[in-house]
mmCIF file of C-alpha atoms in Angstrom:
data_model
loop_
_atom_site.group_PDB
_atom_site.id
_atom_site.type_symbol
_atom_site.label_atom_id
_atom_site.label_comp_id
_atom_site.label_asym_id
_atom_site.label_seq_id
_atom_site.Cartn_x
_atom_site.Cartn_y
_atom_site.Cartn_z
ATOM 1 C CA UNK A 99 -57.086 -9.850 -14.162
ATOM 2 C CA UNK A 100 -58.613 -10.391 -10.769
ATOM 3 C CA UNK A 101 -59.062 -7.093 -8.372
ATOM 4 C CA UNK A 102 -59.321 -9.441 -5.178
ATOM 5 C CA UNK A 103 -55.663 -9.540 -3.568
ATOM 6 C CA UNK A 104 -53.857 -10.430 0.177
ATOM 7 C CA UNK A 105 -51.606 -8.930 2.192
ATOM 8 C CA UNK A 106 -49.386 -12.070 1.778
ATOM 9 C CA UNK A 107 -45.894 -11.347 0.523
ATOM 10 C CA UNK A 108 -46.031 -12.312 -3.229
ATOM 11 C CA UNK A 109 -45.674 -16.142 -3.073
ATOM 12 C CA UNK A 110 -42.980 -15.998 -6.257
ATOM 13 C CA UNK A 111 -40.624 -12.960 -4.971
ATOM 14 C CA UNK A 112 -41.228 -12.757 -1.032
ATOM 15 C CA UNK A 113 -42.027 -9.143 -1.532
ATOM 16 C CA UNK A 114 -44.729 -7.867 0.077
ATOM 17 C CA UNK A 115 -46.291 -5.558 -2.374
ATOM 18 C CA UNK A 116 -48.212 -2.079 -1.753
ATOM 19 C CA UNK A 117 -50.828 -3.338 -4.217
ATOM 20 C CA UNK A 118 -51.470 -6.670 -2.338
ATOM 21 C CA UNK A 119 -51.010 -9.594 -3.924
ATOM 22 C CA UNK A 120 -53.412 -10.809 -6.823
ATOM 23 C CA UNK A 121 -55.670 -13.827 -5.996
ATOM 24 C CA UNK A 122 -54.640 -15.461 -8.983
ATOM 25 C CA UNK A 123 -53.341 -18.245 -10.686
ATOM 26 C CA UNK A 124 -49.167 -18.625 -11.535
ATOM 27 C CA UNK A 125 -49.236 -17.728 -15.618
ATOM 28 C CA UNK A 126 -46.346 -18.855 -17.242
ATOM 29 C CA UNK A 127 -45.126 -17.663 -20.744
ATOM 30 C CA UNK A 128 -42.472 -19.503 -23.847
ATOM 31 C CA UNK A 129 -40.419 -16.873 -25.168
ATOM 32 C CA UNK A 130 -37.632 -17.298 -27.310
ATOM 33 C CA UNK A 131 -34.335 -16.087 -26.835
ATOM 34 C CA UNK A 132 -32.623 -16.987 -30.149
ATOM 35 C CA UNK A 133 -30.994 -13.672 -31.769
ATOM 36 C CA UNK A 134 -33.422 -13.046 -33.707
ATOM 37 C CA UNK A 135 -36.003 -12.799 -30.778
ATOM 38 C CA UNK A 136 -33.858 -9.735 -29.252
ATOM 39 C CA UNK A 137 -35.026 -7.629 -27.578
ATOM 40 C CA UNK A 138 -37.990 -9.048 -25.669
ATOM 41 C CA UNK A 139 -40.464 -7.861 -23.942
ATOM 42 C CA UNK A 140 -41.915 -8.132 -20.833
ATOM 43 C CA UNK A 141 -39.000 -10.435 -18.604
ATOM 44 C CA UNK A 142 -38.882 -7.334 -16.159
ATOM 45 C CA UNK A 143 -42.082 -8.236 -15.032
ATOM 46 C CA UNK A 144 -41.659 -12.038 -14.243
ATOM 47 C CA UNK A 145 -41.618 -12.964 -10.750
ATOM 48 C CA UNK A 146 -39.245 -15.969 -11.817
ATOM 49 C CA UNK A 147 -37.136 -16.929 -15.588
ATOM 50 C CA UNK A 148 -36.473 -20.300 -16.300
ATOM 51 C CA UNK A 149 -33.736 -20.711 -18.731
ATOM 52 C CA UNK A 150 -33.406 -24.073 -20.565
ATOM 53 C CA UNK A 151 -30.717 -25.319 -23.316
ATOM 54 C CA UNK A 152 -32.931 -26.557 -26.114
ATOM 55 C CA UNK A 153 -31.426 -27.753 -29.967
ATOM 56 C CA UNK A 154 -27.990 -26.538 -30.861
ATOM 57 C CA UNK A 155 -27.024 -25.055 -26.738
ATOM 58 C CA UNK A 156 -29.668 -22.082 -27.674
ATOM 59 C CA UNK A 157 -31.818 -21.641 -24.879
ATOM 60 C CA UNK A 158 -35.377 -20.917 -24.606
ATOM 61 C CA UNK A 159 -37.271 -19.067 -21.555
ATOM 62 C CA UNK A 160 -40.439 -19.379 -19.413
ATOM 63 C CA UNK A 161 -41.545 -16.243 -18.071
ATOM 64 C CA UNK A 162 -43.531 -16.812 -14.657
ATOM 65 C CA UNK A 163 -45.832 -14.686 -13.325
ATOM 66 C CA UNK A 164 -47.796 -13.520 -10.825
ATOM 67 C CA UNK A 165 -47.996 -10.459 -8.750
ATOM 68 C CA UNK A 166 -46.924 -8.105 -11.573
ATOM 69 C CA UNK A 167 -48.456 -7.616 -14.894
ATOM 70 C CA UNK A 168 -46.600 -6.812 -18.615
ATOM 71 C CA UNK A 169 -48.806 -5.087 -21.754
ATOM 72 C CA UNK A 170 -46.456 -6.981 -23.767
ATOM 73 C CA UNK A 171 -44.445 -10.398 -23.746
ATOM 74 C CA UNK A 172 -42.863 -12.246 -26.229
ATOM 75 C CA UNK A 173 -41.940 -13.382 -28.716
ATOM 76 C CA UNK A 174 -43.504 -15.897 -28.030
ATOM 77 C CA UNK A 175 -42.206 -19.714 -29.063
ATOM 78 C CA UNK A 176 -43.002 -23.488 -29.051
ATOM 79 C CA UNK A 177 -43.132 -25.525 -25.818
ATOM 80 C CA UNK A 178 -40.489 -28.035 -24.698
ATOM 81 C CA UNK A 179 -40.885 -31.664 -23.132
ATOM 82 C CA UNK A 180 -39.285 -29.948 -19.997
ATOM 83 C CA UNK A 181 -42.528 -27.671 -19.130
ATOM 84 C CA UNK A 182 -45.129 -29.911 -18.735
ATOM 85 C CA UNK A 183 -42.637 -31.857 -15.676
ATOM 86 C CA UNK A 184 -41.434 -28.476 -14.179
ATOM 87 C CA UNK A 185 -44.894 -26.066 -14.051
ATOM 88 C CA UNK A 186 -47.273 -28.132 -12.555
ATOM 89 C CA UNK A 187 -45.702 -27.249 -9.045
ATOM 90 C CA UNK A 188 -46.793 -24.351 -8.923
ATOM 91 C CA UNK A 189 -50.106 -25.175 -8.621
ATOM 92 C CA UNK A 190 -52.496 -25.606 -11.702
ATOM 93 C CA UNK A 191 -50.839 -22.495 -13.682
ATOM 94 C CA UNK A 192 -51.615 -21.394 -16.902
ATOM 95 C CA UNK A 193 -49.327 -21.575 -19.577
ATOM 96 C CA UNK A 194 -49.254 -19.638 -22.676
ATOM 97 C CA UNK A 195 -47.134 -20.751 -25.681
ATOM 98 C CA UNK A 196 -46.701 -20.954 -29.349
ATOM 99 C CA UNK A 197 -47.258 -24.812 -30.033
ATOM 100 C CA UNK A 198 -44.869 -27.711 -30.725
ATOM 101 C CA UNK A 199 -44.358 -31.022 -31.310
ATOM 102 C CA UNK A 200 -47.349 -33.380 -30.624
ATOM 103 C CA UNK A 201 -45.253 -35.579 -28.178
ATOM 104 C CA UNK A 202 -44.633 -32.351 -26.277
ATOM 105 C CA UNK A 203 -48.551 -30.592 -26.443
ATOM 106 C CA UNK A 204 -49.804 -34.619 -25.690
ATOM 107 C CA UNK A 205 -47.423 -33.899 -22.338
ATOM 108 C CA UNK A 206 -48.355 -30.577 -21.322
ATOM 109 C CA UNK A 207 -52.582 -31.274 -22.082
ATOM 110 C CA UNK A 208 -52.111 -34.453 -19.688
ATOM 111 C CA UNK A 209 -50.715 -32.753 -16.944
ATOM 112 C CA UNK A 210 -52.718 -30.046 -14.616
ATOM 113 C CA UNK A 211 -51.193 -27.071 -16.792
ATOM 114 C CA UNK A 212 -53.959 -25.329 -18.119
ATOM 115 C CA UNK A 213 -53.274 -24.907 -21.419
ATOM 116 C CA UNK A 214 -54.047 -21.398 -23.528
ATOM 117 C CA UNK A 215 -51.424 -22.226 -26.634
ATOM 118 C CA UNK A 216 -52.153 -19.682 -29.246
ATOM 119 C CA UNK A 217 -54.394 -22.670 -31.105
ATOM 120 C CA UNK A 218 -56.278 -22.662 -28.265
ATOM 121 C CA UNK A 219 -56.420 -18.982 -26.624
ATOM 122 C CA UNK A 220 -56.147 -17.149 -30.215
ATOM 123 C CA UNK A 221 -57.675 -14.106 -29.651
ATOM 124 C CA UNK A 222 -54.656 -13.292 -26.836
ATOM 125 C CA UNK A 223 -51.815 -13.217 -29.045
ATOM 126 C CA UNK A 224 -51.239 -11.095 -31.935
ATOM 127 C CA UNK A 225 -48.108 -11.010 -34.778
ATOM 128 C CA UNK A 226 -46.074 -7.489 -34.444
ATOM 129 C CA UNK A 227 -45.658 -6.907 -38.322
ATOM 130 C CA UNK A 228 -42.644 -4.866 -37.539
ATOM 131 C CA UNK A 229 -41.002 -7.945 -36.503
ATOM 132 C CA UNK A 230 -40.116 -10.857 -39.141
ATOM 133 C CA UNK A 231 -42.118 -14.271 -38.776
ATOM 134 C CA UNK A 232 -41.622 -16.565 -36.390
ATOM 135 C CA UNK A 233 -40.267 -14.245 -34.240
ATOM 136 C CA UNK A 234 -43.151 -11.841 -34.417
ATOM 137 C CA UNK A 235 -45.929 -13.677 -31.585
ATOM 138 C CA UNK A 236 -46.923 -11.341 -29.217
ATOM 139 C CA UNK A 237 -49.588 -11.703 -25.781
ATOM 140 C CA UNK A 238 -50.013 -9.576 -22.610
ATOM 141 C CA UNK A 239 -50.741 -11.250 -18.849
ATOM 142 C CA UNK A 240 -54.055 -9.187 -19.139
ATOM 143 C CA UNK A 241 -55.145 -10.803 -22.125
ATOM 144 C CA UNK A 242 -54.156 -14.637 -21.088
ATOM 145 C CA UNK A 243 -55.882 -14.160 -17.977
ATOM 146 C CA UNK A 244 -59.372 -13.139 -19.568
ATOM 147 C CA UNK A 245 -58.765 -16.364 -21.652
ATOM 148 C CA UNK A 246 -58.083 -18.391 -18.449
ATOM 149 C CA UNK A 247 -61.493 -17.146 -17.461
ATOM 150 C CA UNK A 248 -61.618 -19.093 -13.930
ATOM 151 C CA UNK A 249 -59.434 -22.020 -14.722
ATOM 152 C CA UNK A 250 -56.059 -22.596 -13.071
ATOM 153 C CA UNK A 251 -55.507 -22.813 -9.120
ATOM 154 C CA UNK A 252 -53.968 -20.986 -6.362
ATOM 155 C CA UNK A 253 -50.175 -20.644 -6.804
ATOM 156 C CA UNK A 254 -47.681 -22.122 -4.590
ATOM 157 C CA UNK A 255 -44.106 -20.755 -3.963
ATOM 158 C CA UNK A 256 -40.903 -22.196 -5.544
ATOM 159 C CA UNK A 257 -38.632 -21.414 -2.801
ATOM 160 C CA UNK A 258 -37.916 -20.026 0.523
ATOM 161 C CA UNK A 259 -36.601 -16.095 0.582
ATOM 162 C CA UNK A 260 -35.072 -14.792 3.768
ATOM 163 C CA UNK A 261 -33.112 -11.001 3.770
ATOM 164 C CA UNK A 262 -29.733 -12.461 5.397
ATOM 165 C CA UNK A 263 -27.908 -14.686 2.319
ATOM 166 C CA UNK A 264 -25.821 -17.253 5.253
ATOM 167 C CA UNK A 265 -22.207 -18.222 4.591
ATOM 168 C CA UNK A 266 -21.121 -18.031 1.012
ATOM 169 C CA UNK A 267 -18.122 -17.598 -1.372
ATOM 170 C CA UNK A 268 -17.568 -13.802 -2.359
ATOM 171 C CA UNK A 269 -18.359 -13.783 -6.302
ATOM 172 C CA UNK A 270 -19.163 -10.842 -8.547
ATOM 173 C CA UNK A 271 -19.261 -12.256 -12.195
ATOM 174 C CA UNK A 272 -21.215 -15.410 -13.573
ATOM 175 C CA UNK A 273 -19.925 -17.199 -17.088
ATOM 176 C CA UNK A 274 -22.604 -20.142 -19.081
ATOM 177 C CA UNK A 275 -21.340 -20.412 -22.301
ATOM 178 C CA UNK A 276 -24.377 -22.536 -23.260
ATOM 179 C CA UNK A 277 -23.263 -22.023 -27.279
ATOM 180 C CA UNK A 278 -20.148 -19.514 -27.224
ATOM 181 C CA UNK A 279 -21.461 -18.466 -30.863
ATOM 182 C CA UNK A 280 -24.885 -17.170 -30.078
ATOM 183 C CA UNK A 281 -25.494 -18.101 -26.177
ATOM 184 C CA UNK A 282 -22.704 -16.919 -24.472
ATOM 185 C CA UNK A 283 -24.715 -16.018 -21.246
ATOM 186 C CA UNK A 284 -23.012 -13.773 -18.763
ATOM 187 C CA UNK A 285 -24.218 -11.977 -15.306
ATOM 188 C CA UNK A 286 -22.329 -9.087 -13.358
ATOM 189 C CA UNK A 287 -23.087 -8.423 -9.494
ATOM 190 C CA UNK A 288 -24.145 -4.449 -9.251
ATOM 191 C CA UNK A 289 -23.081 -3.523 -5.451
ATOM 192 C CA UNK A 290 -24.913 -0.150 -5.821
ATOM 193 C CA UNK A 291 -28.345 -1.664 -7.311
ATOM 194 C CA UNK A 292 -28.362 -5.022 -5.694
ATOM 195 C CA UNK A 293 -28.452 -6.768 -8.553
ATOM 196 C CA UNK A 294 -26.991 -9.300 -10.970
ATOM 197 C CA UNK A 295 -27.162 -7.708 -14.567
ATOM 198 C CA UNK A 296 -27.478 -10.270 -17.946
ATOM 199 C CA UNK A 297 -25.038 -9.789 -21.038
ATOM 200 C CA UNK A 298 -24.723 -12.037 -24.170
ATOM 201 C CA UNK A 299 -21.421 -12.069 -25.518
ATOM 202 C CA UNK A 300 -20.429 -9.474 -23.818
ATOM 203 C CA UNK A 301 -22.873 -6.804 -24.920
ATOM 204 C CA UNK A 302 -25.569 -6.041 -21.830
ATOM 205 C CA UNK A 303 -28.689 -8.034 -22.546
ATOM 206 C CA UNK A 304 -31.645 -5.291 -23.021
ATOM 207 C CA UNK A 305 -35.071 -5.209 -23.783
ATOM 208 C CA UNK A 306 -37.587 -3.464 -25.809
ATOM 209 C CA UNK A 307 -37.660 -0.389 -24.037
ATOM 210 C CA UNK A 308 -33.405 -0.570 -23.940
ATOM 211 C CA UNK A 309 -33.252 -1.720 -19.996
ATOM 212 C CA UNK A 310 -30.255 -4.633 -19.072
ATOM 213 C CA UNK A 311 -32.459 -7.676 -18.052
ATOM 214 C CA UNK A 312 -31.658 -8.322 -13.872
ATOM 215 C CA UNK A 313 -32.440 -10.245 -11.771
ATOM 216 C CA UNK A 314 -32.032 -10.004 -7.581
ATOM 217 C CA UNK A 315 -30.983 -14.110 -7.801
ATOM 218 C CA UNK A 316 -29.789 -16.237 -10.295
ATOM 219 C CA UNK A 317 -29.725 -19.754 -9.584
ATOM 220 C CA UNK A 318 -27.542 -22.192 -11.481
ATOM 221 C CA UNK A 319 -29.151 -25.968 -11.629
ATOM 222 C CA UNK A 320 -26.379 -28.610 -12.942
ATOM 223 C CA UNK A 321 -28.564 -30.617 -14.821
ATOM 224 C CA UNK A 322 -28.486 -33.757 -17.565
ATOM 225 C CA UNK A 323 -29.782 -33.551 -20.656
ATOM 226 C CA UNK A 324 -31.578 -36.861 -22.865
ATOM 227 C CA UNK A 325 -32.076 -37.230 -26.412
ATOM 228 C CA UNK A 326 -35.534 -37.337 -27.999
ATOM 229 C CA UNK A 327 -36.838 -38.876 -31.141
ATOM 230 C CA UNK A 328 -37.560 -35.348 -32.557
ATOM 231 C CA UNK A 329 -35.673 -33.682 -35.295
ATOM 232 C CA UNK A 330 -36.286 -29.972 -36.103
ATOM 233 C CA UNK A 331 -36.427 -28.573 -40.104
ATOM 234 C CA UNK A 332 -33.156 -28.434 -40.249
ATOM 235 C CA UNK A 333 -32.146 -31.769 -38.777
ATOM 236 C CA UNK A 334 -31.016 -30.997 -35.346
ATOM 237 C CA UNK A 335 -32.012 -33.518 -32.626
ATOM 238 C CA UNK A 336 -34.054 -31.984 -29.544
ATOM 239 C CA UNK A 337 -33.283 -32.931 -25.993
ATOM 240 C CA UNK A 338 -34.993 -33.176 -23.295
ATOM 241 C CA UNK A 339 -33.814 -31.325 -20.007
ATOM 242 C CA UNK A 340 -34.401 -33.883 -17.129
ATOM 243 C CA UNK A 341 -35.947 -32.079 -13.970
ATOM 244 C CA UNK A 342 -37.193 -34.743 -11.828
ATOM 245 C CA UNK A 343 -34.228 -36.298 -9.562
ATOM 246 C CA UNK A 344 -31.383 -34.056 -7.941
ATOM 247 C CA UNK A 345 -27.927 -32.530 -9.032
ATOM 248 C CA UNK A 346 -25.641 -29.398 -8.122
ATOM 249 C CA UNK A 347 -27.106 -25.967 -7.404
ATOM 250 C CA UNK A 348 -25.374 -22.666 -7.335
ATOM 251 C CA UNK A 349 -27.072 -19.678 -5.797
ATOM 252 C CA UNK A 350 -25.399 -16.358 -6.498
ATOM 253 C CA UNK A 351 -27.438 -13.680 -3.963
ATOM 254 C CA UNK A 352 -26.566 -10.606 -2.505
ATOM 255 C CA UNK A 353 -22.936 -10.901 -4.455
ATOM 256 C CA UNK A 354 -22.281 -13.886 -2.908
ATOM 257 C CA UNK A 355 -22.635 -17.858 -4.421
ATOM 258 C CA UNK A 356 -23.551 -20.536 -2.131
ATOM 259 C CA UNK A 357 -23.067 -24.031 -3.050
ATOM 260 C CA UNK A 358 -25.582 -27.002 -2.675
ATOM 261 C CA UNK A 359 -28.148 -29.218 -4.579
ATOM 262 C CA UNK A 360 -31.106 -29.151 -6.293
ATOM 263 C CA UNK A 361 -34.224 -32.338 -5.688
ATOM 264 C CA UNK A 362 -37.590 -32.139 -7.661
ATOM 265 C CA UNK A 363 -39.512 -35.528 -7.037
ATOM 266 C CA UNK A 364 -42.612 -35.044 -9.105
ATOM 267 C CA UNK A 365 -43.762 -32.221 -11.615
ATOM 268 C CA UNK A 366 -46.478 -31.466 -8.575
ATOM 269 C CA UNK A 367 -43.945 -31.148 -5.677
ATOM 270 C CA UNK A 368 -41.415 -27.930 -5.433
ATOM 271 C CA UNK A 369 -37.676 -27.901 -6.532
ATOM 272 C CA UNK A 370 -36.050 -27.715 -3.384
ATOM 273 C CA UNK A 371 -32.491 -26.054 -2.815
ATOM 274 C CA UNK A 372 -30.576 -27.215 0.288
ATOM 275 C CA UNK A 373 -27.471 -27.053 1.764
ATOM 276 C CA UNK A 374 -24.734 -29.544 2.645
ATOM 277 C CA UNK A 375 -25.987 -29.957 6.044
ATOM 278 C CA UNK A 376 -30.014 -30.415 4.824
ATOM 279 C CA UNK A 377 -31.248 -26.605 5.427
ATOM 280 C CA UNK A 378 -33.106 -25.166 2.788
ATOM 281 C CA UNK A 379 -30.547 -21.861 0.778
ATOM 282 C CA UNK A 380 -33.265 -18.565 0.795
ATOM 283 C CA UNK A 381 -33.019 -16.706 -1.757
ATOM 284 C CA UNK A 382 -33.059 -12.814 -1.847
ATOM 285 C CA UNK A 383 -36.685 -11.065 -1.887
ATOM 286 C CA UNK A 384 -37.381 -10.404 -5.624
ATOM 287 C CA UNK A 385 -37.457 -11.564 -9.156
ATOM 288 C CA UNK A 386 -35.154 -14.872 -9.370
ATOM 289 C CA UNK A 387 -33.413 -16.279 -12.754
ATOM 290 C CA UNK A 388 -33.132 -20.114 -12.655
ATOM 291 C CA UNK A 389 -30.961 -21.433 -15.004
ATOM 292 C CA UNK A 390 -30.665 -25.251 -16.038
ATOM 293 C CA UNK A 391 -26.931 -25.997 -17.178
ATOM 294 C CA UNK A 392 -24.884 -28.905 -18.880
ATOM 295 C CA UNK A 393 -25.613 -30.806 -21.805
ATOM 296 C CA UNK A 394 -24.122 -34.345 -23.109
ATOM 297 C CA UNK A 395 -21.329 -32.641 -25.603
ATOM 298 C CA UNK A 396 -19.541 -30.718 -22.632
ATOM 299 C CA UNK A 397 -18.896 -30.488 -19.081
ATOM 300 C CA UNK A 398 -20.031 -27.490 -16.720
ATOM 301 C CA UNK A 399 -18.258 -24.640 -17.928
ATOM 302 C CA UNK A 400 -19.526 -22.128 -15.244
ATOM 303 C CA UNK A 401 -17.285 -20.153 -13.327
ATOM 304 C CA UNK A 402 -17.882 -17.663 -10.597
ATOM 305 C CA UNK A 403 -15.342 -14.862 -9.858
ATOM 306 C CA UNK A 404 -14.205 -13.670 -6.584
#
């Protein structure tokens, strides 16, 4: 990891850090969040989650990072056809994952994603024998980054932050009941911390060290979902979670959601979140959980609650 840092608010959070911020590429993580990956490690550290539905309405996760650094992440899982159309806007990042299918590697290699997949990087990632296989893959920032040796480019920001949160509908709960069975995703507004806290099914979502995963936004992307021509093991169809065009946004800050849309025009230029009348919706300074909803069996079942 790089000693050379600004005195530029961190480009992912809009916090301006004591430490400075890192001159460093964006490094972006695959870690699974099936039940058999819980707890992970290392999402309190992520400038930015990206949650995605993937086979069967379980969802998979991209940690992003930048101006903080995690010992530990993982587990770490298989790439999606989703990644290689979504990272490259943040500037040449590097990406760190556990494989997949050759339709989805051909995508990510073609694009300006550096890629350090554990076939590639190997000596970053290790298997946790305490853990059962293939939930067991294990990497640090640290390590990824003396892989990336001097590859990747200057990170961009994702979004616009500002400390006032504008007009908005009071809410205080979140519901995405991406599979009700195993992915019943929930998030609670904390008035005292400041902060929207993650359950599944109702239990608080932890991590390794027994913290509830939080997050200061969580943004909500309405968002269509196309079939692919690959079938896992167990014959399940993947799909593909389109992020280049527009839909619905929700963005719950500061207890409060605010209505708008979404636009991505290219995997190189920004998702942008607007307003009715065109203005960009800041987020809150600090880590931000983007979550892309809907799928072709069901409509949007999200519902905030005043």
């Amino acid at each position: 990891t790089t000693t050379e840092s600004t005195s530029d608010p961190c480009p992912l959070t809009g916090v301006l850090s004591s430490e400075g911020t890192p001159a460093r590429p964006v490094l972006a993580i695959k870690i699974e969040e099936a039940p058999d990956a819980r707890p992970q490690a290392g999402l309190d550290a992520a400038d930015i989650v990206v949650e995605q539905p993937v086979e069967g309405n379980v969802t998979r996760l991209i940690a992003i990072f930048h101006c903080r650094d995690s010992e530990r992440v993982g587990p770490v899982r298989s790439a999606r056809f989703m990644d290689a159309a979504f990272l490259p806007q943040f500037g040449s990042p590097l990406f760190g994952y556990a494989g997949g299918a050759e339709q989805t590697t051909s995508r990510i290699q073609q694009s300006n994603v550096v890629d350090l997949s554990y076939t590639i990087a190997v000596s970053a990632y290790e298997r946790d024998p305490s853990r059962e296989a293939p939930h067991n893959l294990y990497t640090s920032t640290g390590a990824l980054y003396e892989a990336a040796g001097d590859q990747g480019g200057s990170p961009v920001p994702a979004f616009t932050y500002t400390r006032k949160a504008g007009r908005g509908t009071r809410a205080s709960s979140i519901e995405l009941p991406y599979n009700p069975l195993i992915a019943d995703i929930s998030w609670e507004w904390d008035p005292g911390e400041k902060r929207w806290l993650r359950s599944v099914g109702g239990e608080p979502a932890v991590l390794e060290d027994g913290s509830q995963i939080s997050a200061r936004n969580v943004v909500v992307l309405e968002a269509r979902q196309q079939p692919t021509d690959i079938v896992d093991a167990s014959g399940t169809r993947s799909y593909e979670v389109i992020v280049i065009g527009s839909g619905k946004a929700y963005v719950f800050r500061n207890g409060r959601m605010i209505q708008g849309t979404w636009s991505k025009e290219s995997p190189e230029d920004p998702l942008t979140l607007a307003r009715s009348n065109g203005q960009d919706i800041g987020l809150a300074p600090g880590n931000t959980w983007v979550a892309f909803y809907g799928n072709p069996e069901n409509t949007l079942k999200f519902v905030p609650s005043a």
